[in-house]
PDB file of C-alpha atoms and ligand atoms in Angstrom:
ATOM      1  CA  MET A 436      -4.334 -26.413  40.880  1.00 46.00           C
ATOM      2  CA  ARG A 437      -5.351 -22.721  41.437  1.00 50.00           C
ATOM      3  CA  ASN A 438      -2.327 -21.282  39.836  1.00 50.00           C
ATOM      4  CA  ARG A 439      -2.380 -23.844  36.942  1.00 50.00           C
ATOM      5  CA  ARG A 440      -6.322 -22.467  35.917  1.00 51.00           C
ATOM      6  CA  MET A 441      -4.454 -19.024  36.373  1.00 43.00           C
ATOM      7  CA  LEU A 442      -1.940 -19.489  34.240  1.00 41.00           C
ATOM      8  CA  ILE A 443      -4.529 -21.167  31.674  1.00 41.00           C
ATOM      9  CA  PHE A 444      -6.467 -18.046  31.552  1.00 40.00           C
ATOM     10  CA  LEU A 445      -3.763 -15.407  31.096  1.00 39.00           C
ATOM     11  CA  GLY A 446      -2.509 -17.477  28.327  1.00 40.00           C
ATOM     12  CA  LEU A 447      -5.469 -17.729  26.368  1.00 39.00           C
ATOM     13  CA  PHE A 448      -6.224 -13.872  27.405  1.00 38.00           C
ATOM     14  CA  ALA A 449      -2.910 -13.242  25.751  1.00 39.00           C
ATOM     15  CA  PHE A 450      -3.391 -15.574  22.676  1.00 36.00           C
ATOM     16  CA  THR A 451      -6.852 -13.430  22.177  1.00 38.00           C
ATOM     17  CA  LEU A 452      -5.245 -10.202  22.540  1.00 37.00           C
ATOM     18  CA  SER A 453      -2.765 -11.053  19.936  1.00 38.00           C
ATOM     19  CA  LEU A 454      -4.754 -12.394  17.210  1.00 38.00           C
ATOM     20  CA  SER A 455      -7.231  -9.607  17.639  1.00 37.00           C
ATOM     21  CA  GLN A 456      -4.119  -6.794  17.380  1.00 37.00           C
ATOM     22  CA  GLY A 457      -2.924  -8.559  14.627  1.00 40.00           C
ATOM     23  CA  ALA A 458      -6.134  -8.361  12.688  1.00 36.00           C
ATOM     24  CA  ALA A 459      -7.150  -4.662  13.185  1.00 41.00           C
ATOM     25  CA  ALA A 460      -3.491  -4.054  11.698  1.00 69.00           C
ATOM     26  CA  GLN A 461      -4.576  -4.636   7.953  1.00 73.00           C
ATOM     27  CA  LEU A 462      -8.281  -3.713   7.593  1.00 77.00           C
ATOM     28  CA  ALA A 463     -10.455  -5.659   5.134  1.00 72.00           C
ATOM     29  CA  SER A 464      -7.618  -8.031   4.790  1.00 79.00           C
ATOM     30  CA  ARG A 465      -8.153 -11.542   2.640  1.00 82.00           C
ATOM     31  CA  PRO A 466      -5.777 -14.317   1.753  1.00 86.00           C
ATOM     32  CA  ALA A 467      -3.707 -13.557  -1.729  1.00 92.00           C
ATOM     33  CA  GLU A 468      -4.897 -15.997  -3.729  1.00 88.00           C
ATOM     34  CA  GLU A 469      -8.703 -15.022  -3.378  1.00 90.00           C
ATOM     35  CA  TRP A 470      -7.669 -11.198  -3.196  1.00 90.00           C
ATOM     36  CA  SER A 471      -5.935 -11.556  -6.133  1.00 94.00           C
ATOM     37  CA  LYS A 472      -9.107 -12.622  -8.055  1.00 95.00           C
ATOM     38  CA  THR A 473     -10.669  -9.433  -7.353  1.00 95.00           C
ATOM     39  CA  LEU A 474      -7.543  -6.875  -8.023  1.00 97.00           C
ATOM     40  CA  GLU A 475      -6.837  -9.059 -11.594  1.00 97.00           C
ATOM     41  CA  ALA A 476     -10.734  -8.574 -12.750  1.00 97.00           C
ATOM     42  CA  HIS A 477     -10.976  -7.715 -15.914  1.00 97.00           C
ATOM     43  CA  ASP A 478     -13.274  -4.702 -15.002  1.00 95.00           C
ATOM     44  CA  ARG A 479     -11.434  -3.478 -12.254  1.00 96.00           C
ATOM     45  CA  VAL A 480      -7.962  -3.783 -14.492  1.00 97.00           C
ATOM     46  CA  ALA A 481      -9.630  -1.909 -17.474  1.00 95.00           C
ATOM     47  CA  ASN A 482     -10.898   0.980 -15.228  1.00 94.00           C
ATOM     48  CA  LEU A 483      -7.392   1.324 -13.635  1.00 96.00           C
ATOM     49  CA  LYS A 484      -5.481   3.519 -16.317  1.00 97.00           C
ATOM     50  CA  MET A 485      -2.422   2.036 -15.160  1.00 97.00           C
ATOM     51  CA  ASP A 486      -0.166   3.218 -18.084  1.00 97.00           C
ATOM     52  CA  GLU A 487      -1.365   7.287 -18.043  1.00 98.00           C
ATOM     53  CA  ILE A 488      -0.787   7.029 -14.016  1.00 98.00           C
ATOM     54  CA  VAL A 489       2.700   5.971 -14.318  1.00 98.00           C
ATOM     55  CA  ALA A 490       3.368   8.055 -17.512  1.00 98.00           C
ATOM     56  CA  LYS A 491       2.121  10.988 -14.717  1.00 98.00           C
ATOM     57  CA  LEU A 492       4.214   9.788 -12.231  1.00 98.00           C
ATOM     58  CA  GLY A 493       7.136  11.326 -14.219  1.00 97.00           C
ATOM     59  CA  LEU A 494       9.588   9.060 -12.973  1.00 98.00           C
ATOM     60  CA  LYS A 495      13.270   8.934 -14.430  1.00 97.00           C
ATOM     61  CA  PRO A 496      15.624   6.462 -15.447  1.00 98.00           C
ATOM     62  CA  GLY A 497      17.477   5.505 -12.933  1.00 98.00           C
ATOM     63  CA  GLY A 498      15.079   6.244 -10.323  1.00 98.00           C
ATOM     64  CA  SER A 499      13.905   4.415  -6.945  1.00 98.00           C
ATOM     65  CA  VAL A 500      10.184   3.607  -6.396  1.00 98.00           C
ATOM     66  CA  ALA A 501       8.270   1.923  -3.765  1.00 98.00           C
ATOM     67  CA  ASP A 502       4.893   0.209  -4.437  1.00 98.00           C
ATOM     68  CA  ILE A 503       3.218   0.248  -0.792  1.00 98.00           C
ATOM     69  CA  GLY A 504       1.072  -3.063  -0.725  1.00 98.00           C
ATOM     70  CA  ALA A 505       1.861  -3.749  -4.393  1.00 98.00           C
ATOM     71  CA  GLY A 506      -0.579  -6.753  -3.963  1.00 97.00           C
ATOM     72  CA  SER A 507      -0.431  -9.089  -7.426  1.00 98.00           C
ATOM     73  CA  GLY A 508       1.788  -6.681  -8.771  1.00 98.00           C
ATOM     74  CA  LEU A 509       0.131  -5.027 -11.718  1.00 98.00           C
ATOM     75  CA  PHE A 510       2.148  -1.816 -11.759  1.00 98.00           C
ATOM     76  CA  GLU A 511       5.634  -3.636 -10.946  1.00 98.00           C
ATOM     77  CA  VAL A 512       6.134  -3.684 -15.145  1.00 98.00           C
ATOM     78  CA  PRO A 513       5.107  -0.247 -15.973  1.00 98.00           C
ATOM     79  CA  LEU A 514       6.807   1.130 -12.754  1.00 98.00           C
ATOM     80  CA  ALA A 515      10.141  -1.181 -13.729  1.00 98.00           C
ATOM     81  CA  LYS A 516      10.302  -0.014 -17.433  1.00 98.00           C
ATOM     82  CA  ALA A 517      10.039   3.666 -16.505  1.00 98.00           C
ATOM     83  CA  VAL A 518      12.836   3.707 -14.242  1.00 98.00           C
ATOM     84  CA  SER A 519      14.654   1.597 -16.643  1.00 98.00           C
ATOM     85  CA  PRO A 520      17.111  -1.189 -16.061  1.00 98.00           C
ATOM     86  CA  SER A 521      19.286   1.135 -14.272  1.00 98.00           C
ATOM     87  CA  GLY A 522      16.719   1.986 -11.428  1.00 98.00           C
ATOM     88  CA  LYS A 523      14.565  -0.100  -8.865  1.00 98.00           C
ATOM     89  CA  VAL A 524      11.321  -0.970  -7.952  1.00 98.00           C
ATOM     90  CA  TYR A 525      10.375  -2.279  -4.344  1.00 98.00           C
ATOM     91  CA  ALA A 526       7.357  -3.895  -4.595  1.00 98.00           C
ATOM     92  CA  VAL A 527       6.454  -4.048  -0.869  1.00 98.00           C
ATOM     93  CA  ASP A 528       3.358  -5.568   0.683  1.00 97.00           C
ATOM     94  CA  ILE A 529       2.355  -7.272   4.146  1.00 96.00           C
ATOM     95  CA  ASP A 530       1.808 -10.690   2.661  1.00 96.00           C
ATOM     96  CA  ALA A 531       4.142 -12.674   1.402  1.00 96.00           C
ATOM     97  CA  GLY A 532       1.689 -14.999  -0.227  1.00 96.00           C
ATOM     98  CA  PHE A 533       1.935 -11.979  -3.089  1.00 97.00           C
ATOM     99  CA  PHE A 534       5.309 -12.146  -4.107  1.00 98.00           C
ATOM    100  CA  PRO A 535       5.429 -15.343  -6.315  1.00 97.00           C
ATOM    101  CA  GLN A 536       2.983 -13.629  -8.659  1.00 97.00           C
ATOM    102  CA  ILE A 537       4.920 -10.630  -8.751  1.00 98.00           C
ATOM    103  CA  LYS A 538       7.795 -12.244  -9.389  1.00 98.00           C
ATOM    104  CA  ARG A 539       6.288 -14.135 -12.464  1.00 98.00           C
ATOM    105  CA  LYS A 540       4.839 -11.413 -14.028  1.00 98.00           C
ATOM    106  CA  ALA A 541       8.422  -9.505 -13.619  1.00 98.00           C
ATOM    107  CA  ASP A 542      10.244 -12.392 -15.366  1.00 98.00           C
ATOM    108  CA  GLU A 543       7.412 -12.774 -18.194  1.00 98.00           C
ATOM    109  CA  ALA A 544       8.542  -9.239 -18.798  1.00 98.00           C
ATOM    110  CA  HIS A 545      12.459  -9.934 -18.653  1.00 98.00           C
ATOM    111  CA  VAL A 546      12.793  -6.998 -15.830  1.00 98.00           C
ATOM    112  CA  THR A 547      15.430  -7.665 -13.284  1.00 98.00           C
ATOM    113  CA  ASN A 548      14.946  -4.279 -11.541  1.00 98.00           C
ATOM    114  CA  VAL A 549      11.758  -5.459  -9.250  1.00 98.00           C
ATOM    115  CA  GLN A 550      12.339  -6.528  -5.837  1.00 98.00           C
ATOM    116  CA  THR A 551       9.499  -8.002  -3.219  1.00 98.00           C
ATOM    117  CA  VAL A 552       9.887  -6.406   0.372  1.00 98.00           C
ATOM    118  CA  LEU A 553       7.861  -7.748   3.028  1.00 98.00           C
ATOM    119  CA  GLY A 554       6.800  -4.639   5.290  1.00 97.00           C
ATOM    120  CA  LYS A 555       5.644  -4.048   8.670  1.00 96.00           C
ATOM    121  CA  TYR A 556       2.202  -2.993   9.841  1.00 95.00           C
ATOM    122  CA  THR A 557       3.655   0.712  10.244  1.00 95.00           C
ATOM    123  CA  ASP A 558       6.738   0.788   8.433  1.00 97.00           C
ATOM    124  CA  PRO A 559       7.557  -0.475   4.690  1.00 98.00           C
ATOM    125  CA  ASN A 560      10.860  -2.025   5.701  1.00 98.00           C
ATOM    126  CA  LEU A 561      12.927  -0.744   2.802  1.00 98.00           C
ATOM    127  CA  PRO A 562      16.385  -2.056   2.240  1.00 98.00           C
ATOM    128  CA  ALA A 563      17.459   1.562   1.333  1.00 97.00           C
ATOM    129  CA  LYS A 564      16.564   4.897   1.995  1.00 97.00           C
ATOM    130  CA  ASN A 565      17.001   6.891  -0.867  1.00 96.00           C
ATOM    131  CA  ILE A 566      13.250   6.631  -2.422  1.00 98.00           C
ATOM    132  CA  ASP A 567      12.511   9.153  -5.449  1.00 98.00           C
ATOM    133  CA  LEU A 568       8.834   8.173  -5.566  1.00 98.00           C
ATOM    134  CA  VAL A 569       6.530   6.236  -2.712  1.00 98.00           C
ATOM    135  CA  PHE A 570       3.279   4.918  -4.372  1.00 98.00           C
ATOM    136  CA  PHE A 571       0.030   4.100  -3.074  1.00 98.00           C
ATOM    137  CA  HIS A 572      -2.483   2.448  -5.154  1.00 98.00           C
ATOM    138  CA  ASP A 573      -5.592   1.667  -3.357  1.00 97.00           C
ATOM    139  CA  VAL A 574      -3.934   0.749  -0.415  1.00 97.00           C
ATOM    140  CA  LEU A 575      -3.622   3.465   2.207  1.00 97.00           C
ATOM    141  CA  HIS A 576      -7.286   2.613   3.572  1.00 96.00           C
ATOM    142  CA  HIS A 577      -6.042  -0.747   4.160  1.00 95.00           C
ATOM    143  CA  ILE A 578      -3.207   0.464   6.772  1.00 96.00           C
ATOM    144  CA  GLU A 579      -4.957   0.956  10.323  1.00 94.00           C
ATOM    145  CA  ASP A 580      -2.478   3.700  11.478  1.00 96.00           C
ATOM    146  CA  ARG A 581      -1.934   5.623   8.271  1.00 97.00           C
ATOM    147  CA  ALA A 582      -0.514   8.558  10.403  1.00 97.00           C
ATOM    148  CA  ALA A 583       2.806   6.163  11.824  1.00 97.00           C
ATOM    149  CA  TYR A 584       2.822   4.524   8.267  1.00 97.00           C
ATOM    150  CA  LEU A 585       3.298   8.123   6.533  1.00 98.00           C
ATOM    151  CA  LYS A 586       5.629   9.488   9.330  1.00 98.00           C
ATOM    152  CA  SER A 587       8.178   6.066   8.903  1.00 97.00           C
ATOM    153  CA  VAL A 588       7.645   6.790   4.283  1.00 98.00           C
ATOM    154  CA  SER A 589       8.991  10.273   4.978  1.00 98.00           C
ATOM    155  CA  GLY A 590      12.507   8.616   6.248  1.00 98.00           C
ATOM    156  CA  TYR A 591      12.819   7.145   3.560  1.00 98.00           C
ATOM    157  CA  LEU A 592      12.641   9.723   0.773  1.00 98.00           C
ATOM    158  CA  THR A 593      15.545  11.604  -0.924  1.00 98.00           C
ATOM    159  CA  PRO A 594      15.415  15.022  -0.319  1.00 97.00           C
ATOM    160  CA  SER A 595      13.690  15.693  -3.216  1.00 97.00           C
ATOM    161  CA  GLY A 596      11.312  12.538  -2.827  1.00 98.00           C
ATOM    162  CA  ARG A 597       7.737  12.382  -3.685  1.00 98.00           C
ATOM    163  CA  VAL A 598       4.659  10.187  -2.127  1.00 98.00           C
ATOM    164  CA  VAL A 599       1.118   9.511  -4.562  1.00 98.00           C
ATOM    165  CA  VAL A 600      -1.770   8.324  -3.181  1.00 98.00           C
ATOM    166  CA  ILE A 601      -4.769   7.120  -5.633  1.00 98.00           C
ATOM    167  CA  ASP A 602      -7.891   6.107  -3.010  1.00 98.00           C
ATOM    168  CA  TYR A 603     -11.020   6.408  -3.155  1.00 97.00           C
ATOM    169  CA  GLU A 604     -13.352   9.528  -2.204  1.00 97.00           C
ATOM    170  CA  PRO A 605     -15.179   8.521   0.921  1.00 96.00           C
ATOM    171  CA  GLY A 606     -18.407   7.186  -0.369  1.00 94.00           C
ATOM    172  CA  MET A 607     -17.496   6.590  -4.017  1.00 93.00           C
ATOM    173  CA  GLY A 608     -15.355   3.234  -3.776  1.00 88.00           C
ATOM    174  CA  PRO A 609     -16.064  -0.453  -2.564  1.00 87.00           C
ATOM    175  CA  HIS A 610     -15.989   0.670   0.826  1.00 89.00           C
ATOM    176  CA  LYS A 611     -18.516   2.921   0.680  1.00 89.00           C
ATOM    177  CA  GLY A 612     -20.913   3.130   4.451  1.00 87.00           C
ATOM    178  CA  HIS A 613     -17.658   1.842   6.131  1.00 90.00           C
ATOM    179  CA  PRO A 614     -15.861   5.484   7.277  1.00 90.00           C
ATOM    180  CA  ASP A 615     -12.985   3.113   9.212  1.00 91.00           C
ATOM    181  CA  LEU A 616     -12.124   2.035   5.518  1.00 94.00           C
ATOM    182  CA  GLU A 617     -12.147   5.185   3.750  1.00 96.00           C
ATOM    183  CA  VAL A 618      -9.724   8.143   3.724  1.00 97.00           C
ATOM    184  CA  SER A 619     -10.442  11.865   2.965  1.00 97.00           C
ATOM    185  CA  ARG A 620      -8.387  14.393   1.470  1.00 98.00           C
ATOM    186  CA  GLU A 621      -8.279  15.823   4.347  1.00 98.00           C
ATOM    187  CA  GLN A 622      -7.111  13.405   6.682  1.00 98.00           C
ATOM    188  CA  LEU A 623      -4.623  12.453   4.720  1.00 98.00           C
ATOM    189  CA  ALA A 624      -3.490  16.523   4.458  1.00 98.00           C
ATOM    190  CA  THR A 625      -3.292  16.369   8.251  1.00 98.00           C
ATOM    191  CA  TRP A 626      -1.309  13.033   8.315  1.00 98.00           C
ATOM    192  CA  MET A 627       1.185  14.208   5.421  1.00 98.00           C
ATOM    193  CA  LYS A 628       1.787  17.466   7.174  1.00 98.00           C
ATOM    194  CA  ASN A 629       2.750  15.606  10.506  1.00 98.00           C
ATOM    195  CA  ALA A 630       5.129  13.620   8.160  1.00 98.00           C
ATOM    196  CA  GLY A 631       6.797  16.650   7.422  1.00 98.00           C
ATOM    197  CA  LEU A 632       4.847  16.306   3.301  1.00 98.00           C
ATOM    198  CA  LYS A 633       3.628  19.209   1.797  1.00 98.00           C
ATOM    199  CA  PRO A 634       1.104  19.052  -1.172  1.00 98.00           C
ATOM    200  CA  SER A 635       2.484  19.615  -4.389  1.00 98.00           C
ATOM    201  CA  GLU A 636      -0.088  18.606  -7.260  1.00 98.00           C
ATOM    202  CA  ASP A 637      -3.742  17.184  -7.572  1.00 98.00           C
ATOM    203  CA  VAL A 638      -4.074  15.496 -10.496  1.00 98.00           C
ATOM    204  CA  LYS A 639      -7.255  15.178 -12.415  1.00 98.00           C
ATOM    205  CA  MET A 640      -7.985  11.690 -13.492  1.00 97.00           C
ATOM    206  CA  PHE A 641     -11.049   9.685 -12.076  1.00 97.00           C
ATOM    207  CA  PRO A 642     -14.379  10.516 -11.306  1.00 97.00           C
ATOM    208  CA  ASP A 643     -14.063   8.784  -7.788  1.00 96.00           C
ATOM    209  CA  ARG A 644     -10.450   8.577  -6.974  1.00 98.00           C
ATOM    210  CA  TYR A 645      -8.151  11.210  -5.928  1.00 98.00           C
ATOM    211  CA  PHE A 646      -4.672  11.083  -7.408  1.00 98.00           C
ATOM    212  CA  LEU A 647      -2.760  13.461  -5.231  1.00 98.00           C
ATOM    213  CA  VAL A 648       0.998  14.336  -4.803  1.00 98.00           C
ATOM    214  CA  TYR A 649       2.925  14.983  -1.593  1.00 98.00           C
ATOM    215  CA  SER A 650       6.552  16.101  -1.501  1.00 98.00           C
ATOM    216  CA  LYS A 651       9.333  16.444   1.086  1.00 92.00           C
TER     217      LYS A 651
HETATM  218  C1  LIG B1119      -6.898  -3.860  -2.447  1.00 69.49           C
HETATM  219  S1  LIG B1119      -4.995  -4.625  -2.569  1.00 69.49           S
HETATM  220  C2  LIG B1119      -3.686  -3.197  -3.736  1.00 69.49           C
HETATM  221  C3  LIG B1119      -2.940  -3.663  -4.617  1.00 69.49           C
HETATM  222  C4  LIG B1119      -2.262  -3.013  -5.835  1.00 69.49           C
HETATM  223  N1  LIG B1119      -1.859  -1.972  -5.111  1.00 69.49           N
HETATM  224  C5  LIG B1119      -3.277  -2.878  -6.511  1.00 69.49           C
HETATM  225  O1  LIG B1119      -3.708  -1.609  -6.768  1.00 69.49           O
HETATM  226  O2  LIG B1119      -3.872  -3.418  -7.488  1.00 69.49           O
HETATM  227  C6  LIG B1119      -4.655  -3.729  -1.052  1.00 69.49           C
HETATM  228  C7  LIG B1119      -3.040  -4.313  -0.558  1.00 69.49           C
HETATM  229  O3  LIG B1119      -2.460  -3.779   0.507  1.00 69.49           O
HETATM  230  C8  LIG B1119      -1.453  -4.485   1.092  1.00 69.49           C
HETATM  231  N2  LIG B1119      -1.423  -3.991   2.530  1.00 69.49           N
HETATM  232  C9  LIG B1119      -2.303  -3.526   3.009  1.00 69.49           C
HETATM  233  N3  LIG B1119      -1.874  -3.172   4.513  1.00 69.49           N
HETATM  234  C10 LIG B1119      -0.177  -2.952   4.415  1.00 69.49           C
HETATM  235  C11 LIG B1119       0.667  -2.893   5.052  1.00 69.49           C
HETATM  236  N4  LIG B1119       0.297  -1.894   6.158  1.00 69.49           N
HETATM  237  N5  LIG B1119       1.762  -2.608   4.298  1.00 69.49           N
HETATM  238  C12 LIG B1119       2.058  -3.180   2.914  1.00 69.49           C
HETATM  239  N6  LIG B1119       1.026  -3.265   2.283  1.00 69.49           N
HETATM  240  C13 LIG B1119      -0.143  -3.696   3.190  1.00 69.49           C
HETATM  241  C14 LIG B1119      -2.396  -5.705   0.935  1.00 69.49           C
HETATM  242  O4  LIG B1119      -1.630  -6.975   1.681  1.00 69.49           O
HETATM  243  C15 LIG B1119      -2.915  -5.566  -0.142  1.00 69.49           C
HETATM  244  O5  LIG B1119      -2.090  -6.522  -1.373  1.00 69.49           O
END
């Protein structure tokens, strides 16, 4: 009887621990369907400057790009067109609930070079190691272990590969007052350096967001 109680207690403890670790690995997460409504809200989309961002990425026909935390897939069609049908867009997310929307957007635009990828918490799990550009738009602050994630990202890049991070300046985004949900330029610089990546451009495009480019 005592052993049974002990086993039940240990089981419950392990279950609670696994739940808390799962929740902590992605910060401020929401179900895909609900989150998509916020991501696709008219005011947000109007303020994103998607075409300007994609133009500034300088992607080449035939190139490969990984959009980390692709969410509802707002960037997939512009990215797919920028790399042309001979290029590839990997739309990575930790939540496969977003994938039907991404596929629908690609189908409606008749682009065939977008592939969804189910990422892991500290690794994008990409099927190729020849990535020219890894793109984080409004995502890095949702990843709990940013240092580990950026280290694994570095391993997927070509020798001339780049990583672009667009995120909110601390105190200027929707998570104002929650420092655990913000990423400063200084923190980013340290994690990038530890991942073997060097700063290469600081694009001035937004009053409230930085647009930083790092390269190998
Ligand atoms: C605020 S949304 C941004 C979506 C899209 N990039 C955009 O700007 O419209 C953040 C996205 O990051 C995803 N995400 C969070 N942690 C992740 C991780 N470790 N790996 C991949 N995606 C992640 C979430 O599921 C969500 O789709």
